[in-house]
Amino acid sequence: MRTDETRADEARADGARAAGAGATGEGVPVVRLEEVDPGVRPERPVARIAVLVSLNFPDLTEPVADLVRTFTSTALATLVGLEATFELFDTSTALADPSTVAELDGLLVLGGGDVDGSLYGCYDTSIPNSYGVDLRADRDTIAALEVVVAAGRPVLAICRGAQLVNVAGGGTVIPDIEDYRLHRGGPGEPMFVDEQVTIVDGTRLASLVANHRLTVRSGHHQAIDRVADGFVVSALADDGIIEGIEHRERWILALQWHPEDPAGPDHDRLGIFEAFVEAAAKGLAAWPRS
């Protein structure tokens, strides 16, 4: 049930979007679907993937808009290359019915702005480096996650998507990593950096990548803090920051880094996406028994 408080939160979020990247005023970058759609689909798709992403969000700058275009188009092209088709649900605007996402075979949740702190118990309005907060989009994504998991669909979530998976399960987020040097560039530097992560032995993620030490692409100032019930840590940065979690039983994989960054290694992206598409094609609600 939508309470007065919920309506007030949504009104504030709508106002922020109108003032931010969702607007179409002069000088405001707007990412359009046709800029990220690969323009082709497999003739006989093995699976249908729902893709959730906010192509536009508050505080969006042109350099970040370029990242949204690049990462989203790479993710979609990778799905098509693996003979999957997709439907993109742009959470820049409200989802009419989040339950429709569960009608497809799997859910891919891409990155974006920060997760609203109120969703994990942080009500500090002065979080350093905060950007792109969109409470309504967060709530829509969590609602979609809930129906998809209830329907037994596999989930692959990246960056903001990974944090929302954790929050949806009752976990929390580090609002701002004070010593960010391993995870993103500093002032005047490119946002994304090469980061070394260690894959935890015995996890499902370990079976999807070639090595237990990976060089990945990261550009984040937030990260998963307390892990949600039912999940385990699957990847760690050298400073102990969580870079990946996975559900113990259900096919849910959440990665803080960006395997869909084309500047990263293709083989790791393909290994992860291929396993996800295969799970969607087979209708796997849980990890296959080893």
PDB file of C-alpha atoms in Angstrom:
ATOM      1  CA  MET A   1       0.000   0.000   0.000  1.00  0.00           C
ATOM      2  CA  ARG A   2       1.342   3.449  -0.921  1.00  0.00           C
ATOM      3  CA  THR A   3       1.477   5.629   2.187  1.00  0.00           C
ATOM      4  CA  ASP A   4       1.643   9.402   2.388  1.00  0.00           C
ATOM      5  CA  GLU A   5       5.343   9.037   3.176  1.00  0.00           C
ATOM      6  CA  THR A   6       5.841   6.908   0.067  1.00  0.00           C
ATOM      7  CA  ARG A   7       4.027   9.473  -2.081  1.00  0.00           C
ATOM      8  CA  ALA A   8       6.185  12.259  -0.641  1.00  0.00           C
ATOM      9  CA  ASP A   9       9.359  10.278  -1.349  1.00  0.00           C
ATOM     10  CA  GLU A  10       8.232   9.634  -4.907  1.00  0.00           C
ATOM     11  CA  ALA A  11       7.384  13.300  -5.405  1.00  0.00           C
ATOM     12  CA  ARG A  12      10.882  14.280  -4.265  1.00  0.00           C
ATOM     13  CA  ALA A  13      12.376  11.681  -6.589  1.00  0.00           C
ATOM     14  CA  ASP A  14      10.282  12.969  -9.503  1.00  0.00           C
ATOM     15  CA  GLY A  15      11.501  16.487  -8.799  1.00  0.00           C
ATOM     16  CA  ALA A  16      15.101  15.350  -8.739  1.00  0.00           C
ATOM     17  CA  ARG A  17      14.701  13.580 -12.078  1.00  0.00           C
ATOM     18  CA  ALA A  18      13.103  16.625 -13.656  1.00  0.00           C
ATOM     19  CA  ALA A  19      16.071  18.703 -12.547  1.00  0.00           C
ATOM     20  CA  GLY A  20      18.590  16.062 -13.542  1.00  0.00           C
ATOM     21  CA  ALA A  21      19.477  13.901 -16.470  1.00  0.00           C
ATOM     22  CA  GLY A  22      15.951  12.719 -17.148  1.00  0.00           C
ATOM     23  CA  ALA A  23      15.059  16.188 -18.339  1.00  0.00           C
ATOM     24  CA  THR A  24      15.535  17.283 -21.937  1.00  0.00           C
ATOM     25  CA  GLY A  25      16.695  20.831 -21.386  1.00  0.00           C
ATOM     26  CA  GLU A  26      19.660  22.348 -23.184  1.00  0.00           C
ATOM     27  CA  GLY A  27      22.995  20.932 -22.042  1.00  0.00           C
ATOM     28  CA  VAL A  28      21.474  17.973 -20.193  1.00  0.00           C
ATOM     29  CA  PRO A  29      22.739  14.657 -21.601  1.00  0.00           C
ATOM     30  CA  VAL A  30      20.038  12.133 -22.410  1.00  0.00           C
ATOM     31  CA  VAL A  31      20.866   8.536 -23.275  1.00  0.00           C
ATOM     32  CA  ARG A  32      18.415   7.120 -25.802  1.00  0.00           C
ATOM     33  CA  LEU A  33      17.459   3.498 -26.361  1.00  0.00           C
ATOM     34  CA  GLU A  34      18.554   3.557 -29.979  1.00  0.00           C
ATOM     35  CA  GLU A  35      22.075   4.476 -28.850  1.00  0.00           C
ATOM     36  CA  VAL A  36      22.477   1.240 -26.878  1.00  0.00           C
ATOM     37  CA  ASP A  37      20.363  -1.250 -28.843  1.00  0.00           C
ATOM     38  CA  PRO A  38      22.582  -3.477 -31.048  1.00  0.00           C
ATOM     39  CA  GLY A  39      19.831  -3.447 -33.684  1.00  0.00           C
ATOM     40  CA  VAL A  40      19.843  -7.197 -34.267  1.00  0.00           C
ATOM     41  CA  ARG A  41      18.237 -10.179 -32.553  1.00  0.00           C
ATOM     42  CA  PRO A  42      18.899 -13.913 -32.911  1.00  0.00           C
ATOM     43  CA  GLU A  43      16.463 -15.679 -35.230  1.00  0.00           C
ATOM     44  CA  ARG A  44      15.893 -18.478 -32.722  1.00  0.00           C
ATOM     45  CA  PRO A  45      16.761 -17.098 -29.287  1.00  0.00           C
ATOM     46  CA  VAL A  46      17.692 -19.587 -26.601  1.00  0.00           C
ATOM     47  CA  ALA A  47      16.405 -17.288 -23.854  1.00  0.00           C
ATOM     48  CA  ARG A  48      14.594 -14.008 -23.293  1.00  0.00           C
ATOM     49  CA  ILE A  49      16.346 -11.686 -20.859  1.00  0.00           C
ATOM     50  CA  ALA A  50      14.806  -8.751 -19.020  1.00  0.00           C
ATOM     51  CA  VAL A  51      17.373  -5.947 -18.684  1.00  0.00           C
ATOM     52  CA  LEU A  52      16.806  -3.302 -16.005  1.00  0.00           C
ATOM     53  CA  VAL A  53      18.793  -0.080 -16.233  1.00  0.00           C
ATOM     54  CA  SER A  54      18.239   3.647 -15.757  1.00  0.00           C
ATOM     55  CA  LEU A  55      19.576   5.098 -18.989  1.00  0.00           C
ATOM     56  CA  ASN A  56      19.219   8.540 -17.384  1.00  0.00           C
ATOM     57  CA  PHE A  57      19.385   9.576 -13.748  1.00  0.00           C
ATOM     58  CA  PRO A  58      19.977  12.729 -11.662  1.00  0.00           C
ATOM     59  CA  ASP A  59      23.438  14.353 -11.823  1.00  0.00           C
ATOM     60  CA  LEU A  60      24.251  12.592 -15.096  1.00  0.00           C
ATOM     61  CA  THR A  61      27.166  14.251 -16.873  1.00  0.00           C
ATOM     62  CA  GLU A  62      28.209  13.713 -20.463  1.00  0.00           C
ATOM     63  CA  PRO A  63      31.247  11.552 -19.542  1.00  0.00           C
ATOM     64  CA  VAL A  64      29.049   9.325 -17.351  1.00  0.00           C
ATOM     65  CA  ALA A  65      26.378   9.246 -20.064  1.00  0.00           C
ATOM     66  CA  ASP A  66      29.052   7.898 -22.415  1.00  0.00           C
ATOM     67  CA  LEU A  67      29.807   5.153 -19.892  1.00  0.00           C
ATOM     68  CA  VAL A  68      26.098   4.268 -19.704  1.00  0.00           C
ATOM     69  CA  ARG A  69      25.977   4.024 -23.491  1.00  0.00           C
ATOM     70  CA  THR A  70      29.134   1.916 -23.705  1.00  0.00           C
ATOM     71  CA  PHE A  71      28.374  -0.474 -20.856  1.00  0.00           C
ATOM     72  CA  THR A  72      24.723  -0.984 -21.774  1.00  0.00           C
ATOM     73  CA  SER A  73      25.426  -1.553 -25.448  1.00  0.00           C
ATOM     74  CA  THR A  74      28.211  -4.031 -24.596  1.00  0.00           C
ATOM     75  CA  ALA A  75      25.918  -5.957 -22.235  1.00  0.00           C
ATOM     76  CA  LEU A  76      23.131  -6.139 -24.814  1.00  0.00           C
ATOM     77  CA  ALA A  77      25.498  -7.110 -27.640  1.00  0.00           C
ATOM     78  CA  THR A  78      26.947  -9.844 -25.421  1.00  0.00           C
ATOM     79  CA  LEU A  79      23.473 -11.274 -24.799  1.00  0.00           C
ATOM     80  CA  VAL A  80      22.704 -11.273 -28.528  1.00  0.00           C
ATOM     81  CA  GLY A  81      26.089 -12.836 -29.280  1.00  0.00           C
ATOM     82  CA  LEU A  82      25.117 -15.677 -26.952  1.00  0.00           C
ATOM     83  CA  GLU A  83      21.879 -16.176 -28.937  1.00  0.00           C
ATOM     84  CA  ALA A  84      19.636 -14.559 -26.322  1.00  0.00           C
ATOM     85  CA  THR A  85      17.114 -11.828 -27.014  1.00  0.00           C
ATOM     86  CA  PHE A  86      16.181  -9.131 -24.522  1.00  0.00           C
ATOM     87  CA  GLU A  87      13.622  -6.581 -23.457  1.00  0.00           C
ATOM     88  CA  LEU A  88      15.019  -3.418 -21.900  1.00  0.00           C
ATOM     89  CA  PHE A  89      13.081  -1.906 -19.003  1.00  0.00           C
ATOM     90  CA  ASP A  90      14.318   1.676 -18.562  1.00  0.00           C
ATOM     91  CA  THR A  91      13.793   2.644 -14.926  1.00  0.00           C
ATOM     92  CA  SER A  92      14.475   6.299 -15.747  1.00  0.00           C
ATOM     93  CA  THR A  93      10.677   6.424 -15.672  1.00  0.00           C
ATOM     94  CA  ALA A  94       8.328   4.406 -13.501  1.00  0.00           C
ATOM     95  CA  LEU A  95       7.690   0.783 -14.418  1.00  0.00           C
ATOM     96  CA  ALA A  96       3.988   0.403 -15.118  1.00  0.00           C
ATOM     97  CA  ASP A  97       3.996  -3.115 -13.693  1.00  0.00           C
ATOM     98  CA  PRO A  98       7.263  -4.569 -12.311  1.00  0.00           C
ATOM     99  CA  SER A  99       5.724  -8.049 -12.309  1.00  0.00           C
ATOM    100  CA  THR A 100       5.939  -8.181 -16.117  1.00  0.00           C
ATOM    101  CA  VAL A 101       9.713  -8.526 -15.773  1.00  0.00           C
ATOM    102  CA  ALA A 102       9.185 -12.049 -14.424  1.00  0.00           C
ATOM    103  CA  GLU A 103       7.513 -13.095 -17.689  1.00  0.00           C
ATOM    104  CA  LEU A 104      10.965 -13.374 -19.266  1.00  0.00           C
ATOM    105  CA  ASP A 105      13.520 -16.115 -18.595  1.00  0.00           C
ATOM    106  CA  GLY A 106      16.118 -14.177 -16.591  1.00  0.00           C
ATOM    107  CA  LEU A 107      16.924 -10.757 -15.196  1.00  0.00           C
ATOM    108  CA  LEU A 108      20.047  -8.660 -15.805  1.00  0.00           C
ATOM    109  CA  VAL A 109      20.321  -5.553 -13.613  1.00  0.00           C
ATOM    110  CA  LEU A 110      22.945  -3.043 -14.754  1.00  0.00           C
ATOM    111  CA  GLY A 111      24.708  -0.220 -12.911  1.00  0.00           C
ATOM    112  CA  GLY A 112      23.933   3.468 -12.497  1.00  0.00           C
ATOM    113  CA  GLY A 113      23.787   6.021  -9.705  1.00  0.00           C
ATOM    114  CA  ASP A 114      23.938   5.563  -5.952  1.00  0.00           C
ATOM    115  CA  VAL A 115      21.358   3.554  -4.021  1.00  0.00           C
ATOM    116  CA  ASP A 116      19.145   5.727  -1.821  1.00  0.00           C
ATOM    117  CA  GLY A 117      20.442   5.429   1.742  1.00  0.00           C
ATOM    118  CA  SER A 118      16.982   5.285   3.266  1.00  0.00           C
ATOM    119  CA  LEU A 119      16.598   1.788   1.817  1.00  0.00           C
ATOM    120  CA  TYR A 120      19.383   0.424   4.017  1.00  0.00           C
ATOM    121  CA  GLY A 121      19.001   2.597   7.106  1.00  0.00           C
ATOM    122  CA  CYS A 122      21.297   5.500   6.231  1.00  0.00           C
ATOM    123  CA  TYR A 123      19.526   8.862   6.490  1.00  0.00           C
ATOM    124  CA  ASP A 124      22.603  11.072   6.164  1.00  0.00           C
ATOM    125  CA  THR A 125      21.799  13.634   3.450  1.00  0.00           C
ATOM    126  CA  SER A 126      25.429  14.722   3.118  1.00  0.00           C
ATOM    127  CA  ILE A 127      27.078  11.490   1.938  1.00  0.00           C
ATOM    128  CA  PRO A 128      30.376  12.434   0.238  1.00  0.00           C
ATOM    129  CA  ASN A 129      30.529  11.901  -3.525  1.00  0.00           C
ATOM    130  CA  SER A 130      26.821  11.048  -3.683  1.00  0.00           C
ATOM    131  CA  TYR A 131      25.306  11.187  -7.154  1.00  0.00           C
ATOM    132  CA  GLY A 132      22.462   9.842  -9.247  1.00  0.00           C
ATOM    133  CA  VAL A 133      20.155   8.935  -6.359  1.00  0.00           C
ATOM    134  CA  ASP A 134      16.680   7.972  -7.573  1.00  0.00           C
ATOM    135  CA  LEU A 135      14.521   6.431  -4.852  1.00  0.00           C
ATOM    136  CA  ARG A 136      11.636   5.597  -7.187  1.00  0.00           C
ATOM    137  CA  ALA A 137      13.954   3.745  -9.591  1.00  0.00           C
ATOM    138  CA  ASP A 138      15.474   1.846  -6.660  1.00  0.00           C
ATOM    139  CA  ARG A 139      12.030   0.793  -5.456  1.00  0.00           C
ATOM    140  CA  ASP A 140      10.955  -0.281  -8.925  1.00  0.00           C
ATOM    141  CA  THR A 141      14.096  -2.378  -9.297  1.00  0.00           C
ATOM    142  CA  ILE A 142      13.646  -4.014  -5.898  1.00  0.00           C
ATOM    143  CA  ALA A 143      10.009  -4.775  -6.754  1.00  0.00           C
ATOM    144  CA  ALA A 144      11.137  -6.394 -10.017  1.00  0.00           C
ATOM    145  CA  LEU A 145      13.811  -8.397  -8.184  1.00  0.00           C
ATOM    146  CA  GLU A 146      11.249  -9.695  -5.710  1.00  0.00           C
ATOM    147  CA  VAL A 147       8.857 -10.982  -8.379  1.00  0.00           C
ATOM    148  CA  VAL A 148      11.668 -12.450 -10.479  1.00  0.00           C
ATOM    149  CA  VAL A 149      13.142 -14.353  -7.532  1.00  0.00           C
ATOM    150  CA  ALA A 150       9.662 -15.544  -6.505  1.00  0.00           C
ATOM    151  CA  ALA A 151       9.155 -16.804 -10.061  1.00  0.00           C
ATOM    152  CA  GLY A 152      12.423 -18.749  -9.937  1.00  0.00           C
ATOM    153  CA  ARG A 153      14.298 -16.816 -12.630  1.00  0.00           C
ATOM    154  CA  PRO A 154      18.105 -16.487 -12.581  1.00  0.00           C
ATOM    155  CA  VAL A 155      19.537 -13.033 -11.801  1.00  0.00           C
ATOM    156  CA  LEU A 156      22.812 -11.388 -12.793  1.00  0.00           C
ATOM    157  CA  ALA A 157      23.333  -7.975 -11.186  1.00  0.00           C
ATOM    158  CA  ILE A 158      26.170  -5.502 -11.718  1.00  0.00           C
ATOM    159  CA  CYS A 159      27.422  -2.565  -9.589  1.00  0.00           C
ATOM    160  CA  ARG A 160      24.307  -0.641  -8.440  1.00  0.00           C
ATOM    161  CA  GLY A 161      22.335  -3.736  -9.375  1.00  0.00           C
ATOM    162  CA  ALA A 162      24.474  -5.840  -7.038  1.00  0.00           C
ATOM    163  CA  GLN A 163      23.911  -3.389  -4.191  1.00  0.00           C
ATOM    164  CA  LEU A 164      20.151  -3.459  -4.796  1.00  0.00           C
ATOM    165  CA  VAL A 165      20.148  -7.267  -4.728  1.00  0.00           C
ATOM    166  CA  ASN A 166      21.828  -7.065  -1.324  1.00  0.00           C
ATOM    167  CA  VAL A 167      19.481  -4.358  -0.047  1.00  0.00           C
ATOM    168  CA  ALA A 168      16.423  -6.257  -1.293  1.00  0.00           C
ATOM    169  CA  GLY A 169      17.568  -9.186   0.821  1.00  0.00           C
ATOM    170  CA  GLY A 170      18.029  -7.060   3.949  1.00  0.00           C
ATOM    171  CA  GLY A 171      21.719  -6.236   3.555  1.00  0.00           C
ATOM    172  CA  THR A 172      23.398  -2.842   3.728  1.00  0.00           C
ATOM    173  CA  VAL A 173      25.737  -0.646   1.682  1.00  0.00           C
ATOM    174  CA  ILE A 174      28.871   1.321   2.529  1.00  0.00           C
ATOM    175  CA  PRO A 175      27.686   4.870   1.642  1.00  0.00           C
ATOM    176  CA  ASP A 176      31.165   6.120   0.711  1.00  0.00           C
ATOM    177  CA  ILE A 177      34.486   4.243   0.669  1.00  0.00           C
ATOM    178  CA  GLU A 178      36.924   6.619   2.339  1.00  0.00           C
ATOM    179  CA  ASP A 179      40.068   5.124   0.807  1.00  0.00           C
ATOM    180  CA  TYR A 180      38.743   4.700  -2.716  1.00  0.00           C
ATOM    181  CA  ARG A 181      42.031   4.395  -4.584  1.00  0.00           C
ATOM    182  CA  LEU A 182      41.655   0.722  -5.478  1.00  0.00           C
ATOM    183  CA  HIS A 183      38.097   1.210  -6.682  1.00  0.00           C
ATOM    184  CA  ARG A 184      37.935   4.384  -8.750  1.00  0.00           C
ATOM    185  CA  GLY A 185      40.030   7.240 -10.103  1.00  0.00           C
ATOM    186  CA  GLY A 186      40.661  10.423  -8.158  1.00  0.00           C
ATOM    187  CA  PRO A 187      39.826  14.042  -9.036  1.00  0.00           C
ATOM    188  CA  GLY A 188      40.859  14.863 -12.589  1.00  0.00           C
ATOM    189  CA  GLU A 189      41.473  11.178 -13.397  1.00  0.00           C
ATOM    190  CA  PRO A 190      39.379   8.692 -15.379  1.00  0.00           C
ATOM    191  CA  MET A 191      36.633   7.253 -13.164  1.00  0.00           C
ATOM    192  CA  PHE A 192      37.329   3.628 -14.069  1.00  0.00           C
ATOM    193  CA  VAL A 193      40.464   1.776 -13.040  1.00  0.00           C
ATOM    194  CA  ASP A 194      41.895  -1.718 -13.291  1.00  0.00           C
ATOM    195  CA  GLU A 195      41.315  -3.435  -9.956  1.00  0.00           C
ATOM    196  CA  GLN A 196      42.632  -6.723  -8.630  1.00  0.00           C
ATOM    197  CA  VAL A 197      40.032  -8.977  -7.001  1.00  0.00           C
ATOM    198  CA  THR A 198      40.307 -12.406  -5.424  1.00  0.00           C
ATOM    199  CA  ILE A 199      37.610 -14.968  -6.177  1.00  0.00           C
ATOM    200  CA  VAL A 200      36.624 -17.026  -3.138  1.00  0.00           C
ATOM    201  CA  ASP A 201      37.400 -20.727  -3.559  1.00  0.00           C
ATOM    202  CA  GLY A 202      34.410 -23.027  -3.690  1.00  0.00           C
ATOM    203  CA  THR A 203      31.939 -20.390  -4.853  1.00  0.00           C
ATOM    204  CA  ARG A 204      29.871 -20.661  -8.002  1.00  0.00           C
ATOM    205  CA  LEU A 205      31.650 -17.604  -9.358  1.00  0.00           C
ATOM    206  CA  ALA A 206      34.944 -19.485  -9.070  1.00  0.00           C
ATOM    207  CA  SER A 207      33.614 -22.035 -11.555  1.00  0.00           C
ATOM    208  CA  LEU A 208      32.727 -19.331 -14.094  1.00  0.00           C
ATOM    209  CA  VAL A 209      36.099 -17.569 -14.401  1.00  0.00           C
ATOM    210  CA  ALA A 210      39.519 -18.855 -15.379  1.00  0.00           C
ATOM    211  CA  ASN A 211      41.576 -17.664 -12.396  1.00  0.00           C
ATOM    212  CA  HIS A 212      41.147 -16.933  -8.704  1.00  0.00           C
ATOM    213  CA  ARG A 213      42.823 -13.544  -9.246  1.00  0.00           C
ATOM    214  CA  LEU A 214      41.160 -11.255 -11.786  1.00  0.00           C
ATOM    215  CA  THR A 215      41.908  -7.830 -13.162  1.00  0.00           C
ATOM    216  CA  VAL A 216      38.515  -6.151 -13.385  1.00  0.00           C
ATOM    217  CA  ARG A 217      37.135  -2.729 -14.245  1.00  0.00           C
ATOM    218  CA  SER A 218      35.765  -0.691 -11.364  1.00  0.00           C
ATOM    219  CA  GLY A 219      34.544   2.848 -10.773  1.00  0.00           C
ATOM    220  CA  HIS A 220      32.571   2.779  -7.533  1.00  0.00           C
ATOM    221  CA  HIS A 221      32.567   4.717  -4.259  1.00  0.00           C
ATOM    222  CA  GLN A 222      29.905   2.539  -2.606  1.00  0.00           C
ATOM    223  CA  ALA A 223      29.972  -1.190  -1.929  1.00  0.00           C
ATOM    224  CA  ILE A 224      28.139  -4.001  -0.191  1.00  0.00           C
ATOM    225  CA  ASP A 225      28.573  -3.881   3.585  1.00  0.00           C
ATOM    226  CA  ARG A 226      26.511  -6.360   5.635  1.00  0.00           C
ATOM    227  CA  VAL A 227      25.663  -9.275   3.381  1.00  0.00           C
ATOM    228  CA  ALA A 228      22.011 -10.252   3.085  1.00  0.00           C
ATOM    229  CA  ASP A 229      20.810 -13.521   4.611  1.00  0.00           C
ATOM    230  CA  GLY A 230      21.191 -16.462   2.256  1.00  0.00           C
ATOM    231  CA  PHE A 231      24.145 -14.925   0.400  1.00  0.00           C
ATOM    232  CA  VAL A 232      27.880 -15.560   0.616  1.00  0.00           C
ATOM    233  CA  VAL A 233      30.834 -13.429  -0.434  1.00  0.00           C
ATOM    234  CA  SER A 234      32.294 -14.611  -3.738  1.00  0.00           C
ATOM    235  CA  ALA A 235      34.916 -11.923  -4.490  1.00  0.00           C
ATOM    236  CA  LEU A 236      37.033  -9.501  -2.462  1.00  0.00           C
ATOM    237  CA  ALA A 237      39.225  -6.515  -3.265  1.00  0.00           C
ATOM    238  CA  ASP A 238      42.723  -6.330  -1.808  1.00  0.00           C
ATOM    239  CA  ASP A 239      41.499  -3.959   0.914  1.00  0.00           C
ATOM    240  CA  GLY A 240      38.736  -6.350   1.973  1.00  0.00           C
ATOM    241  CA  ILE A 241      35.886  -4.540   0.197  1.00  0.00           C
ATOM    242  CA  ILE A 242      33.272  -6.998  -1.072  1.00  0.00           C
ATOM    243  CA  GLU A 243      33.304  -7.209  -4.864  1.00  0.00           C
ATOM    244  CA  GLY A 244      30.847 -10.062  -5.360  1.00  0.00           C
ATOM    245  CA  ILE A 245      28.140 -12.045  -3.601  1.00  0.00           C
ATOM    246  CA  GLU A 246      26.014 -14.990  -4.643  1.00  0.00           C
ATOM    247  CA  HIS A 247      23.031 -16.781  -3.174  1.00  0.00           C
ATOM    248  CA  ARG A 248      23.778 -20.088  -1.491  1.00  0.00           C
ATOM    249  CA  GLU A 249      21.040 -21.917  -3.400  1.00  0.00           C
ATOM    250  CA  ARG A 250      19.255 -19.677  -5.912  1.00  0.00           C
ATOM    251  CA  TRP A 251      20.879 -18.649  -9.197  1.00  0.00           C
ATOM    252  CA  ILE A 252      21.632 -15.068  -8.142  1.00  0.00           C
ATOM    253  CA  LEU A 253      25.060 -13.593  -8.875  1.00  0.00           C
ATOM    254  CA  ALA A 254      25.868  -9.984  -7.917  1.00  0.00           C
ATOM    255  CA  LEU A 255      29.137  -8.332  -8.969  1.00  0.00           C
ATOM    256  CA  GLN A 256      30.387  -4.924  -7.864  1.00  0.00           C
ATOM    257  CA  TRP A 257      32.741  -4.563 -10.815  1.00  0.00           C
ATOM    258  CA  HIS A 258      31.754  -4.103 -14.464  1.00  0.00           C
ATOM    259  CA  PRO A 259      32.328  -7.188 -16.612  1.00  0.00           C
ATOM    260  CA  GLU A 260      30.472  -5.332 -19.382  1.00  0.00           C
ATOM    261  CA  ASP A 261      33.223  -2.699 -19.612  1.00  0.00           C
ATOM    262  CA  PRO A 262      34.828  -3.428 -23.008  1.00  0.00           C
ATOM    263  CA  ALA A 263      38.171  -2.267 -21.578  1.00  0.00           C
ATOM    264  CA  GLY A 264      38.119  -5.384 -19.379  1.00  0.00           C
ATOM    265  CA  PRO A 265      38.912  -8.974 -20.392  1.00  0.00           C
ATOM    266  CA  ASP A 266      36.426 -10.485 -22.833  1.00  0.00           C
ATOM    267  CA  HIS A 267      36.859 -14.045 -21.579  1.00  0.00           C
ATOM    268  CA  ASP A 268      35.698 -13.212 -18.041  1.00  0.00           C
ATOM    269  CA  ARG A 269      32.663 -11.310 -19.312  1.00  0.00           C
ATOM    270  CA  LEU A 270      31.749 -14.146 -21.661  1.00  0.00           C
ATOM    271  CA  GLY A 271      32.166 -16.816 -18.994  1.00  0.00           C
ATOM    272  CA  ILE A 272      29.819 -14.987 -16.626  1.00  0.00           C
ATOM    273  CA  PHE A 273      27.227 -14.010 -19.241  1.00  0.00           C
ATOM    274  CA  GLU A 274      27.277 -17.435 -20.882  1.00  0.00           C
ATOM    275  CA  ALA A 275      26.512 -19.151 -17.566  1.00  0.00           C
ATOM    276  CA  PHE A 276      23.673 -16.685 -16.948  1.00  0.00           C
ATOM    277  CA  VAL A 277      22.133 -17.164 -20.405  1.00  0.00           C
ATOM    278  CA  GLU A 278      22.429 -20.944 -20.041  1.00  0.00           C
ATOM    279  CA  ALA A 279      20.652 -20.802 -16.676  1.00  0.00           C
ATOM    280  CA  ALA A 280      17.864 -18.685 -18.219  1.00  0.00           C
ATOM    281  CA  ALA A 281      17.561 -21.025 -21.205  1.00  0.00           C
ATOM    282  CA  LYS A 282      17.257 -24.060 -18.894  1.00  0.00           C
ATOM    283  CA  GLY A 283      14.882 -22.323 -16.481  1.00  0.00           C
ATOM    284  CA  LEU A 284      17.239 -22.796 -13.546  1.00  0.00           C
ATOM    285  CA  ALA A 285      15.969 -21.276 -10.316  1.00  0.00           C
ATOM    286  CA  ALA A 286      18.885 -22.724  -8.352  1.00  0.00           C
ATOM    287  CA  TRP A 287      22.544 -23.416  -8.999  1.00  0.00           C
ATOM    288  CA  PRO A 288      23.072 -26.788 -10.672  1.00  0.00           C
ATOM    289  CA  ARG A 289      24.313 -29.494  -8.360  1.00  0.00           C
ATOM    290  CA  SER A 290      28.055 -29.960  -8.645  1.00  0.00           C
TER     291      SER A 290
END
